[in-house]
PDB file of C-alpha atoms in Angstrom:
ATOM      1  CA  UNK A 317      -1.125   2.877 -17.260  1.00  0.00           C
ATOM      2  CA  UNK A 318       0.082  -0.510 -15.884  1.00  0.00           C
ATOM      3  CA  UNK A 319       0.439  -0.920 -11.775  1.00  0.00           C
ATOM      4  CA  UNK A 320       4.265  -0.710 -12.047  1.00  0.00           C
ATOM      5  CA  UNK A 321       3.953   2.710 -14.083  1.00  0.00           C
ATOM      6  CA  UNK A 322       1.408   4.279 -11.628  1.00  0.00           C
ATOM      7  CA  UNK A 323       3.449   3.308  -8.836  1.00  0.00           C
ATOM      8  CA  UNK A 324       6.316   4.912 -10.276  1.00  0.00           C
ATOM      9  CA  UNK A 325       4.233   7.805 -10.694  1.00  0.00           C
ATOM     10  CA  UNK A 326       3.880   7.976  -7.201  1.00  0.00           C
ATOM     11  CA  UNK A 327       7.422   7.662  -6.456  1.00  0.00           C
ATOM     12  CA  UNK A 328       8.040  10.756  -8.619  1.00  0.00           C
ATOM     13  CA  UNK A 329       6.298  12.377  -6.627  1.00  0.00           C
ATOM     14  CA  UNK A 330       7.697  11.255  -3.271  1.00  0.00           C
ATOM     15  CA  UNK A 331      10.915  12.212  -5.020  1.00  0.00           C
ATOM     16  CA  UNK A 332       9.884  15.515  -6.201  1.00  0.00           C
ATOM     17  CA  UNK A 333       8.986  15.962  -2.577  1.00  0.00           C
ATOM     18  CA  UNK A 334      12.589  14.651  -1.440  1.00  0.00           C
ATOM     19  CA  UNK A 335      14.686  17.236  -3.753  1.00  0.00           C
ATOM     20  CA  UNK A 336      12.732  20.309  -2.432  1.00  0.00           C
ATOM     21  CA  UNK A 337      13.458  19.009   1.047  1.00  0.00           C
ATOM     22  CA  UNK A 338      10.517  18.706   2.216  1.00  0.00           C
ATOM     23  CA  UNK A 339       7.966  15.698   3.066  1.00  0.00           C
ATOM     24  CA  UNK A 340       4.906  17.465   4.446  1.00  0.00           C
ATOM     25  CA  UNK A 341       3.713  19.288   7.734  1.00  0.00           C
ATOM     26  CA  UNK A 342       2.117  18.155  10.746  1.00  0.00           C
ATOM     27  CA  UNK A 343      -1.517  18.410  11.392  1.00  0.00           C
ATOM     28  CA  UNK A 344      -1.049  21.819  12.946  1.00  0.00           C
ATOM     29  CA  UNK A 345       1.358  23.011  10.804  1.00  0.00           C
ATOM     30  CA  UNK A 346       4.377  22.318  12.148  1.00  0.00           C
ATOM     31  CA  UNK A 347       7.530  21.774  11.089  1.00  0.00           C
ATOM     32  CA  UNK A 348       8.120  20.476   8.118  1.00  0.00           C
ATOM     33  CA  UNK A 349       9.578  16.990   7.447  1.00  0.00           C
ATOM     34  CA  UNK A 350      12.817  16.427   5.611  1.00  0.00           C
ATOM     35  CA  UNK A 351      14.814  13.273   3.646  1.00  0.00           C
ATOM     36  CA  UNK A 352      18.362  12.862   4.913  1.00  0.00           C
ATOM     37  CA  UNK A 353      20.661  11.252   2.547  1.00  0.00           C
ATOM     38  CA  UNK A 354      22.855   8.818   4.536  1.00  0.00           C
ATOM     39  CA  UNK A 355      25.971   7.861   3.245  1.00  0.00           C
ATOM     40  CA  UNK A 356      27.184   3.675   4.645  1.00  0.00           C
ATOM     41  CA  UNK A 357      30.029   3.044   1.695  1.00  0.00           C
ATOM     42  CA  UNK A 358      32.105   4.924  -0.765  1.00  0.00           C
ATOM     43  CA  UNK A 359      29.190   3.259  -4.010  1.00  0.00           C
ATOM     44  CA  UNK A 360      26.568   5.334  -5.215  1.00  0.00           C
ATOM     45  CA  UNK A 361      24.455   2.999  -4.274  1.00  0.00           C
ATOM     46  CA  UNK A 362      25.406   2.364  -0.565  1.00  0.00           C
ATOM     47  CA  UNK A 363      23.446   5.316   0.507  1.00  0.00           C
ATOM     48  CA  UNK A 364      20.150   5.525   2.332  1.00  0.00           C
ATOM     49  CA  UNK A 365      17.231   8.466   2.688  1.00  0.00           C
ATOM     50  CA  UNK A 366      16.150   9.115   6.363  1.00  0.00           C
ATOM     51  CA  UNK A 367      12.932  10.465   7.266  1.00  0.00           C
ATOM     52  CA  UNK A 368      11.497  11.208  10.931  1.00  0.00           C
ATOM     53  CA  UNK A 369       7.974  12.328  11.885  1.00  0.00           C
ATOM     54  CA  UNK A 370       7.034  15.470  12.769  1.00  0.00           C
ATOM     55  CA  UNK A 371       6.133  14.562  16.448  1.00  0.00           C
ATOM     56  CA  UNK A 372       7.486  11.353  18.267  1.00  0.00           C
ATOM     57  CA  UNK A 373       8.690   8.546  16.201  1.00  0.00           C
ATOM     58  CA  UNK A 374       7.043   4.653  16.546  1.00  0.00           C
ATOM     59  CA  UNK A 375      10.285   3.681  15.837  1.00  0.00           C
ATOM     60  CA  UNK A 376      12.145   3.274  12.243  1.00  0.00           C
ATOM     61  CA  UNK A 377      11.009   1.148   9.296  1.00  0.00           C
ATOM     62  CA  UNK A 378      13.965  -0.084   7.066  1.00  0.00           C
ATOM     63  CA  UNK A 379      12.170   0.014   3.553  1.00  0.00           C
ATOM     64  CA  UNK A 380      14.148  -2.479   1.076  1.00  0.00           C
ATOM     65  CA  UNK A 381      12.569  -2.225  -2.342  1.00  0.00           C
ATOM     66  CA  UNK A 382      12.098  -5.326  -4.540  1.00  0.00           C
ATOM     67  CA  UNK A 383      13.130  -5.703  -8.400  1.00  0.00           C
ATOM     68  CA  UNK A 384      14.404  -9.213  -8.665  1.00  0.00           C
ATOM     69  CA  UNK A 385      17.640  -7.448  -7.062  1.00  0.00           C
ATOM     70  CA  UNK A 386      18.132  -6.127 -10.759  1.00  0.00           C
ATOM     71  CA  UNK A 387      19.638  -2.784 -11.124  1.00  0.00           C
ATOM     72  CA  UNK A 388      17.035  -0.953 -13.262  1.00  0.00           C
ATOM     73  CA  UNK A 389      14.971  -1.402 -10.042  1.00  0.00           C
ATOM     74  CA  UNK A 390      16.202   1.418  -7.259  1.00  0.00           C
ATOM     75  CA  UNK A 391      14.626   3.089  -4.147  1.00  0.00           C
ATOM     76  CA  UNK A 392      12.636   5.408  -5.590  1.00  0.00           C
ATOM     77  CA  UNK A 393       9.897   2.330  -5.167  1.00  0.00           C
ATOM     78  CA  UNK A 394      10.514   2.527  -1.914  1.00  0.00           C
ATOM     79  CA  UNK A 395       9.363   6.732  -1.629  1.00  0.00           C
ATOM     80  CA  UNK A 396       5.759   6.267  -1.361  1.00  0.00           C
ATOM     81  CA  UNK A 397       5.736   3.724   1.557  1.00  0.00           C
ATOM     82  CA  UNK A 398       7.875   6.108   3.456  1.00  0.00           C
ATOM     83  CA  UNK A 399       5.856   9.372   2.934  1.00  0.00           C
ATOM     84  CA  UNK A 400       3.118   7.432   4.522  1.00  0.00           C
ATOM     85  CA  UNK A 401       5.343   5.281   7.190  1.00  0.00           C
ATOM     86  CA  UNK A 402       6.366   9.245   8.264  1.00  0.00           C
ATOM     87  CA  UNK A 403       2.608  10.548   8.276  1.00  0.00           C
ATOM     88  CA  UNK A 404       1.499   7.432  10.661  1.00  0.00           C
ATOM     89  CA  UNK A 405       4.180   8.586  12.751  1.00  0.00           C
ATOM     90  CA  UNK A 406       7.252   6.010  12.147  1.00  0.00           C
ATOM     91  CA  UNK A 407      10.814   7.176  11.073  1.00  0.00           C
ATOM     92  CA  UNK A 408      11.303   5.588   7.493  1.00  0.00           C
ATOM     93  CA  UNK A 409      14.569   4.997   6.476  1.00  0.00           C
ATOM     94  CA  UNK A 410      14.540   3.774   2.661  1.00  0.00           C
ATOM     95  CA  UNK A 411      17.573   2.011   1.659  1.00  0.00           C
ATOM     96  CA  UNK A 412      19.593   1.571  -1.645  1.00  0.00           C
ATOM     97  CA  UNK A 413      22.081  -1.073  -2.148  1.00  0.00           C
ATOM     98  CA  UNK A 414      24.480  -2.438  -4.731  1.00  0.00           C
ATOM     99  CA  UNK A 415      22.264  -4.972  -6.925  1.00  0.00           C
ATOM    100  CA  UNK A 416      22.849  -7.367  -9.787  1.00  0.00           C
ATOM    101  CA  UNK A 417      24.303  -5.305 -12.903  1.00  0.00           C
ATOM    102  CA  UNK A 418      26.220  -2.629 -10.533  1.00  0.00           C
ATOM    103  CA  UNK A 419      28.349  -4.251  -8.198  1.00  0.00           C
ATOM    104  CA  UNK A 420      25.551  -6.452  -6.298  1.00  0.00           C
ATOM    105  CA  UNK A 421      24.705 -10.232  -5.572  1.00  0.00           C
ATOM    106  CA  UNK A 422      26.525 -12.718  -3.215  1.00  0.00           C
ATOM    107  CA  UNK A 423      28.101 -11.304  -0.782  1.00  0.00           C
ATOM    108  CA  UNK A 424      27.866  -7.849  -1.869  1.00  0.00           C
ATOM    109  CA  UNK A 425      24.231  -6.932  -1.058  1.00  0.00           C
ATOM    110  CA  UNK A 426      23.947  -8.698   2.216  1.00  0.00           C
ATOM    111  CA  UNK A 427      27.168  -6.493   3.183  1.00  0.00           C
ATOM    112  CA  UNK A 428      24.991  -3.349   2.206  1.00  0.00           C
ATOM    113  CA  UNK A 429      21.530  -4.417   3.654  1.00  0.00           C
ATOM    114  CA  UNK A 430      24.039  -5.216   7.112  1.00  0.00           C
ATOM    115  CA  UNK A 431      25.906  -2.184   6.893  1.00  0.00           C
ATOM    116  CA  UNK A 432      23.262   0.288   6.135  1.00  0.00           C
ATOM    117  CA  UNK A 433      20.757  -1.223   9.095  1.00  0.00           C
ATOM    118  CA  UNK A 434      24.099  -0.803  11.569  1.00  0.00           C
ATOM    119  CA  UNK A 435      24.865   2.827  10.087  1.00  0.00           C
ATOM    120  CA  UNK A 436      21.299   3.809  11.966  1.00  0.00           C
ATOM    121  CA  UNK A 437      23.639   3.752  15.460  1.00  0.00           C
ATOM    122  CA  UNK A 438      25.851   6.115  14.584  1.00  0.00           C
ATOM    123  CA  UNK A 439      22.512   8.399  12.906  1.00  0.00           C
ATOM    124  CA  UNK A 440      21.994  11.708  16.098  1.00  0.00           C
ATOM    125  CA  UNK A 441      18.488  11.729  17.207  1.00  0.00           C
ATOM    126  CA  UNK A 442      17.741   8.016  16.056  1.00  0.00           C
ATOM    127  CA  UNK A 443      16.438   5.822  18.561  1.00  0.00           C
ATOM    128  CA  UNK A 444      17.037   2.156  17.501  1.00  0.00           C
ATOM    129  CA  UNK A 445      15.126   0.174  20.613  1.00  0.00           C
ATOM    130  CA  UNK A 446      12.255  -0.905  17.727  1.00  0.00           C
ATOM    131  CA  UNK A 447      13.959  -1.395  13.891  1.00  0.00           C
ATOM    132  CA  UNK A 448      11.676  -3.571  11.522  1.00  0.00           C
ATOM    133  CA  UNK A 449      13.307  -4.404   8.365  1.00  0.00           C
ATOM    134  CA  UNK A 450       9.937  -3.812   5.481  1.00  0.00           C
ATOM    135  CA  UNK A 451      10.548  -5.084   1.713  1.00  0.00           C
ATOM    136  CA  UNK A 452       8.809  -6.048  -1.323  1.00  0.00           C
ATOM    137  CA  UNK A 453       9.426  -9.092  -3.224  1.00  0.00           C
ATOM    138  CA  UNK A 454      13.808  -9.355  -2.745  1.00  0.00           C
ATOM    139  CA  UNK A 455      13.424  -6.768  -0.814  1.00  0.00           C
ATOM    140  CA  UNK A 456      11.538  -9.251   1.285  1.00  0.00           C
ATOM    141  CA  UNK A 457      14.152 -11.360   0.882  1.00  0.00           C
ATOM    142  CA  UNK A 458      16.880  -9.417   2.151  1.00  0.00           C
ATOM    143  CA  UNK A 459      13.904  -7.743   5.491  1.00  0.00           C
ATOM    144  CA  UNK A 460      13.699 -11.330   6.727  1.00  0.00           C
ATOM    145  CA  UNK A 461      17.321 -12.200   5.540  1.00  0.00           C
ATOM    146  CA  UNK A 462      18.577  -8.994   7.913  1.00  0.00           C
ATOM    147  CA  UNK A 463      16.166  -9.959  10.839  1.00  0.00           C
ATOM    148  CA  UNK A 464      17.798 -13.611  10.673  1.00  0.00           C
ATOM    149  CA  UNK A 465      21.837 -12.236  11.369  1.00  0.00           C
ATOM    150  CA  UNK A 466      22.045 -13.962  14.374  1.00  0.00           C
ATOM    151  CA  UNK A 467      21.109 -17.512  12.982  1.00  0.00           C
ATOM    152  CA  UNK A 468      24.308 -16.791  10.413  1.00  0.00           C
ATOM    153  CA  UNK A 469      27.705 -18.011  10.789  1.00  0.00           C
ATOM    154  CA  UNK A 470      30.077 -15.728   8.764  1.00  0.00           C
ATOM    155  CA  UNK A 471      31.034 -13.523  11.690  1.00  0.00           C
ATOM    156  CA  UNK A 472      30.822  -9.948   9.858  1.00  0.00           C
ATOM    157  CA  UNK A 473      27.255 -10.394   9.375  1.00  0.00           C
ATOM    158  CA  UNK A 474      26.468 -11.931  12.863  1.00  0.00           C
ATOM    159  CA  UNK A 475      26.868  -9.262  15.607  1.00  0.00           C
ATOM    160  CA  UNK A 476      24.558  -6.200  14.287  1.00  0.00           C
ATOM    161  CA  UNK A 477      25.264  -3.271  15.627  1.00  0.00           C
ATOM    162  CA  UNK A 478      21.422  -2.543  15.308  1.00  0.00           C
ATOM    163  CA  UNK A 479      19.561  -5.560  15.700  1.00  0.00           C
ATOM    164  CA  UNK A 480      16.101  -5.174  13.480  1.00  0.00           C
ATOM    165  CA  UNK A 481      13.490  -6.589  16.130  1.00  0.00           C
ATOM    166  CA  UNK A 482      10.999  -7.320  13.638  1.00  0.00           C
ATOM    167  CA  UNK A 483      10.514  -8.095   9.682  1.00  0.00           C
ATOM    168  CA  UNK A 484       7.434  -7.934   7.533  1.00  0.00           C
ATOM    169  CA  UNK A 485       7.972  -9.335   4.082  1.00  0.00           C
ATOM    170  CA  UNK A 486       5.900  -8.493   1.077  1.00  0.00           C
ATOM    171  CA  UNK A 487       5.412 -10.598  -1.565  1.00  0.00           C
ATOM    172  CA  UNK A 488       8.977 -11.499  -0.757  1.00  0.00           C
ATOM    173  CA  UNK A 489      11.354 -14.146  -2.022  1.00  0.00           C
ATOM    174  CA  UNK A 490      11.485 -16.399   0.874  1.00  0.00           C
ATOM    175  CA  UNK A 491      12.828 -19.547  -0.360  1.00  0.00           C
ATOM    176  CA  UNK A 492      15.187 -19.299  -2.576  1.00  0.00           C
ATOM    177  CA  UNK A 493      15.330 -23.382  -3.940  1.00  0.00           C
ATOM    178  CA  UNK A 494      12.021 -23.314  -4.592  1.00  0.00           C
ATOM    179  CA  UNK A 495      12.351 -20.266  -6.240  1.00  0.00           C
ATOM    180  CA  UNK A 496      14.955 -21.410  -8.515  1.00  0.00           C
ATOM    181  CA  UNK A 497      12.958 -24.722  -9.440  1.00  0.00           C
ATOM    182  CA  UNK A 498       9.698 -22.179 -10.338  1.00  0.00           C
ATOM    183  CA  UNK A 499      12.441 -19.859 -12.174  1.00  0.00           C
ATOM    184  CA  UNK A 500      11.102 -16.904 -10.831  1.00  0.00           C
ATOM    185  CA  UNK A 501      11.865 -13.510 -12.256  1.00  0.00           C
ATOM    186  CA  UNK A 502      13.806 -15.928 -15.386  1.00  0.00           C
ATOM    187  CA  UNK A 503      16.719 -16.656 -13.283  1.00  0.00           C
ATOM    188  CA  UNK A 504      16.802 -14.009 -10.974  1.00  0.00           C
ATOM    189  CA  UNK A 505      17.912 -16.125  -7.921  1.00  0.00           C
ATOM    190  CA  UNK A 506      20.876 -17.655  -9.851  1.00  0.00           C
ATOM    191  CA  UNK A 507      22.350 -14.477 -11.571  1.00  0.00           C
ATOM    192  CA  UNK A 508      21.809 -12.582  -8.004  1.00  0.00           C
ATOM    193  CA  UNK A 509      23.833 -15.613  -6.286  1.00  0.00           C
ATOM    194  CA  UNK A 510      26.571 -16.419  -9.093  1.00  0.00           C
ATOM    195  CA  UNK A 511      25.146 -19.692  -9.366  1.00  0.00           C
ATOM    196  CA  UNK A 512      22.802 -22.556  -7.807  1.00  0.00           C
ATOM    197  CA  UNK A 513      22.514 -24.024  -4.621  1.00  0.00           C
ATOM    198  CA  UNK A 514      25.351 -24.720  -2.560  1.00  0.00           C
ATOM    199  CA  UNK A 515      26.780 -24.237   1.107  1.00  0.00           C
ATOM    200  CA  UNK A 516      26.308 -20.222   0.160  1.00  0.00           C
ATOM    201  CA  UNK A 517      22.261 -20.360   0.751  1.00  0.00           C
ATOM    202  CA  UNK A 518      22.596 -21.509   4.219  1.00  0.00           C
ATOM    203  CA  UNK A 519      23.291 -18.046   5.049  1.00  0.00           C
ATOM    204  CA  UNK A 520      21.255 -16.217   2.291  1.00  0.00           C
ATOM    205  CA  UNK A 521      18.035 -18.139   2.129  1.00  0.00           C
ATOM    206  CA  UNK A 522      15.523 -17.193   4.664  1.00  0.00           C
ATOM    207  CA  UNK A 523      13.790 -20.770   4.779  1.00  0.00           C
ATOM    208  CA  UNK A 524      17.212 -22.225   5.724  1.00  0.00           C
ATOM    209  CA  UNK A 525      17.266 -19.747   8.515  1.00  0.00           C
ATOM    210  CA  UNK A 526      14.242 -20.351  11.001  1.00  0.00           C
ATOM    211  CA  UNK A 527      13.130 -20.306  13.514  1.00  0.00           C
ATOM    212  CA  UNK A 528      14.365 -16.429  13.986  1.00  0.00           C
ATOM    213  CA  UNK A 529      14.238 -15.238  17.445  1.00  0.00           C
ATOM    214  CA  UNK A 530      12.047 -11.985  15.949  1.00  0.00           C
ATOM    215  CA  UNK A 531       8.598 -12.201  14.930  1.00  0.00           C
ATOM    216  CA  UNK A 532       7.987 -12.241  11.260  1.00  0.00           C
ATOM    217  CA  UNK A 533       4.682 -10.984   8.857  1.00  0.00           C
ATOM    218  CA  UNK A 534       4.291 -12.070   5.750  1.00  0.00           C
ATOM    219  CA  UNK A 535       1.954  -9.897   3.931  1.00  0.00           C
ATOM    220  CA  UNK A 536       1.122 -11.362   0.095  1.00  0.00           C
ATOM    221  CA  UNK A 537      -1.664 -10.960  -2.750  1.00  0.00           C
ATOM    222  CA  UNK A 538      -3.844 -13.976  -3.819  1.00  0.00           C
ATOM    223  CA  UNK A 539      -3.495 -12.818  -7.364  1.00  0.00           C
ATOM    224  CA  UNK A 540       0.194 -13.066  -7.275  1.00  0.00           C
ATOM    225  CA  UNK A 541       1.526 -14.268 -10.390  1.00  0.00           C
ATOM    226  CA  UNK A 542       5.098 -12.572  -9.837  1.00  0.00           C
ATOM    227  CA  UNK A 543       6.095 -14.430  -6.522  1.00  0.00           C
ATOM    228  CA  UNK A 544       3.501 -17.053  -5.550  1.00  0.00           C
ATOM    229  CA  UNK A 545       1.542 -16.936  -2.917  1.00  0.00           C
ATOM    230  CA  UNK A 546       3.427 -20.149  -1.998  1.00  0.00           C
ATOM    231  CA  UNK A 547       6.370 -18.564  -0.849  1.00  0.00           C
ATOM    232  CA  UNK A 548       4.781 -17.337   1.881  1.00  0.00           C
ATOM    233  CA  UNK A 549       2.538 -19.811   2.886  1.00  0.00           C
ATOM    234  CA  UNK A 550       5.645 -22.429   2.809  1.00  0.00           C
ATOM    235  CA  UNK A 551       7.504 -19.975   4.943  1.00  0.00           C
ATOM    236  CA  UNK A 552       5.242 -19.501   7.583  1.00  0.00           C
ATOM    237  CA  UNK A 553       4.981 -23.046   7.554  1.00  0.00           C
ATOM    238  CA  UNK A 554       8.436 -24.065   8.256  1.00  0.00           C
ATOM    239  CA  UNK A 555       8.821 -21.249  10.670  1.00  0.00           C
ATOM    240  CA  UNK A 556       6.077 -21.991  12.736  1.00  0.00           C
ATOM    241  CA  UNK A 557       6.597 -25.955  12.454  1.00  0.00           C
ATOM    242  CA  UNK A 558      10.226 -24.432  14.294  1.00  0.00           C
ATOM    243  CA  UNK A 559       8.644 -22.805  16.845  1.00  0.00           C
ATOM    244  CA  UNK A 560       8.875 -19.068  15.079  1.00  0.00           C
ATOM    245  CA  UNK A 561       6.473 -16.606  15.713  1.00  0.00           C
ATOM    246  CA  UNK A 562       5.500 -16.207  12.063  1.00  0.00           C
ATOM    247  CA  UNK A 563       2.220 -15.292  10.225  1.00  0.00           C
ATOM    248  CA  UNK A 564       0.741 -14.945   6.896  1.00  0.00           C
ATOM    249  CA  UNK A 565      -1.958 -12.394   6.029  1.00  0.00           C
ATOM    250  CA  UNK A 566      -3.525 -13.362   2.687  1.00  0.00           C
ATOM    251  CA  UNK A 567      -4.626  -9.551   0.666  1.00  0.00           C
ATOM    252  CA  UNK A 568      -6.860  -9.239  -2.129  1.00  0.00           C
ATOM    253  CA  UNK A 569      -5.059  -8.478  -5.389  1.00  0.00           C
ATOM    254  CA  UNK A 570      -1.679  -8.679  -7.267  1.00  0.00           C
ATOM    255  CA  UNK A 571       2.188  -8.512  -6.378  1.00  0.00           C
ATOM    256  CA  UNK A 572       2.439  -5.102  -6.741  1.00  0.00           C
ATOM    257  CA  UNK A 573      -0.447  -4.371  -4.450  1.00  0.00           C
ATOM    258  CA  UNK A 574       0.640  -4.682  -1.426  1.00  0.00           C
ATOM    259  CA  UNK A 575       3.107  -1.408  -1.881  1.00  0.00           C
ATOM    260  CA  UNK A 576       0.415   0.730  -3.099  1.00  0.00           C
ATOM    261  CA  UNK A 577      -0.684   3.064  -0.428  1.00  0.00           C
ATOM    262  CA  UNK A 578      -3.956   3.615  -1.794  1.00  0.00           C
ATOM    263  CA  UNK A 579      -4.500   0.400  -1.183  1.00  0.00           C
ATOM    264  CA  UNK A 580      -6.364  -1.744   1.942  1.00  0.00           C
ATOM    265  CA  UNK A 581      -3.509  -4.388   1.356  1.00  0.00           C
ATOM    266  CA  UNK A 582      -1.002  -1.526   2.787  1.00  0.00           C
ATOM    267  CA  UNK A 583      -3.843   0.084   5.490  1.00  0.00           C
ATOM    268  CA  UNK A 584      -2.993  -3.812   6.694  1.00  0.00           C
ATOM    269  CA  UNK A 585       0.149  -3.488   6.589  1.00  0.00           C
ATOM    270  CA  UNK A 586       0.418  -0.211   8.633  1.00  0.00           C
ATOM    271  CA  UNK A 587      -1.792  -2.532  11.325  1.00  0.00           C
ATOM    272  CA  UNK A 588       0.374  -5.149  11.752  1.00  0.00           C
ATOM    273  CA  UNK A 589       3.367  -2.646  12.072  1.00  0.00           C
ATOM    274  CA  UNK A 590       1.815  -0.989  15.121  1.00  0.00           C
ATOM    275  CA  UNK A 591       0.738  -4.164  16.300  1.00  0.00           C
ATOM    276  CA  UNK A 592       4.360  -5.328  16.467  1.00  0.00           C
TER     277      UNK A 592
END
């Protein structure tokens, strides 16, 4: 079994978990936890699955899964990262969105990724002081992109209505140029942007966006051969050269380790998420 099909194993059972309503107990036995499906558009795909801890929440985690924004790829990725976001005591809240193949691509997923973040104010019970945007690969993309609204001129995108106050990026698709000229995922970047680079990236690419006023973790395996390692490292660069607070932490292993939660690359990540 490749990485890919294990961790889709895992999301089975994450979803298993999900359909009987139920993500666990507390330590004491407690009440149970329990996925909310949250509706932000009329799609199937503008929809979003809310879980809170069973005590007091950290605050809420925006999963965004990764997939080259393809739509074979869906949330279900996203399942095992919140079961254990929920145990370490942080409200998950894994999010869907229209994606290249059903409805997605420029403008269309940035107007999900904005609409389901803001959707979180109108959410009883949800306290939205700390949001950090978490994705994989373009879901990484789209974190950083999210944490970035203010830097963006097109005026539906610029006032949130939940600001995210922090974004780690895994393995994610931070420079989209550079992307293009490596041809990662065979394309990806052009068919999920209905063409090359024009005035458009200004507002989608995260490198043209720095410094953002939020801090920002890169998180990234040295084994990489999905999304370089470069695309972090020049990231952080150009952020901090700008006066962002930015970082990089460098984890042993490949792109898809980083959102295994077996794994020490995402015990790191949980760190720097309570660090933030």
């Amino acid at each position: 079994m490749d990485r890919r099909s294990a961790l889709a194993t895992l999301a089975l059972g994450a979803l298993a978990a999900a359909c009987s309503g139920r993500g666990g107990t507390d330590d004491d036995g407690g009440r149970e936890t329990r996925v909310e499906i949250i509706r932000y558009g009329d799609d199937p795909s503008q929809r979003a699955e809310l879980t809170r801890p069973s005590g007091s929440s950290k605050g809420v985690v925006v999963v965004i899964h990764g997939g080259f924004w393809r739509d074979q790829y869906d949330l279900s990725l996203g399942r095992p990262l919140a079961t254990s976001l929920v145990a370490e005591g942080w409200t998950a809240y894994n999010v869907e969105y229209r994606r290249v193949g059903n409805g997605g691509g420029w403008p269309e997923t940035f107007d999900d990724v904005a609409a389901a973040i803001d959707r979180l104010a109108e959410v009883d019970g949800v306290d939205t002081a700390k949001v950090v945007t978490l994705g994989h690969s373009a879901g990484g993309h789209l974190a950083v992109w999210a944490a970035g609204r203010a830097r963006l001129t097109d005026e539906r995108w610029t006032s949130p209505a939940v600001p995210v106050t922090a974004a780690v990026s895994q393995a994610g698709v931070l420079d989209l140029a550079a992307a293009i000229a490596a041809d990662l995922g065979s394309g990806a970047v052009q068919r999920f942007m209905g063409g090359t680079v024009d005035d458009r990236y200004a507002e989608a690419d995260p490198a043209a966006l720095v410094p953002l006023g939020v801090p920002v973790r890169c998180v990234h395996g040295t084994d990489d051969t999905t999304v370089p390692l470069s695309q972090s490292t020049g990231y952080v660069e150009r952020a901090t050269a700008a006066g962002a607070d930015a970082t990089l932490t460098e984890v042993e292993g490949d792109h898809f380790v980083v959102i295994d939660p077996a794994s020490r690359a995402w015990a790191q990540t949980l760190e720097i998420l309570d660090a933030l």
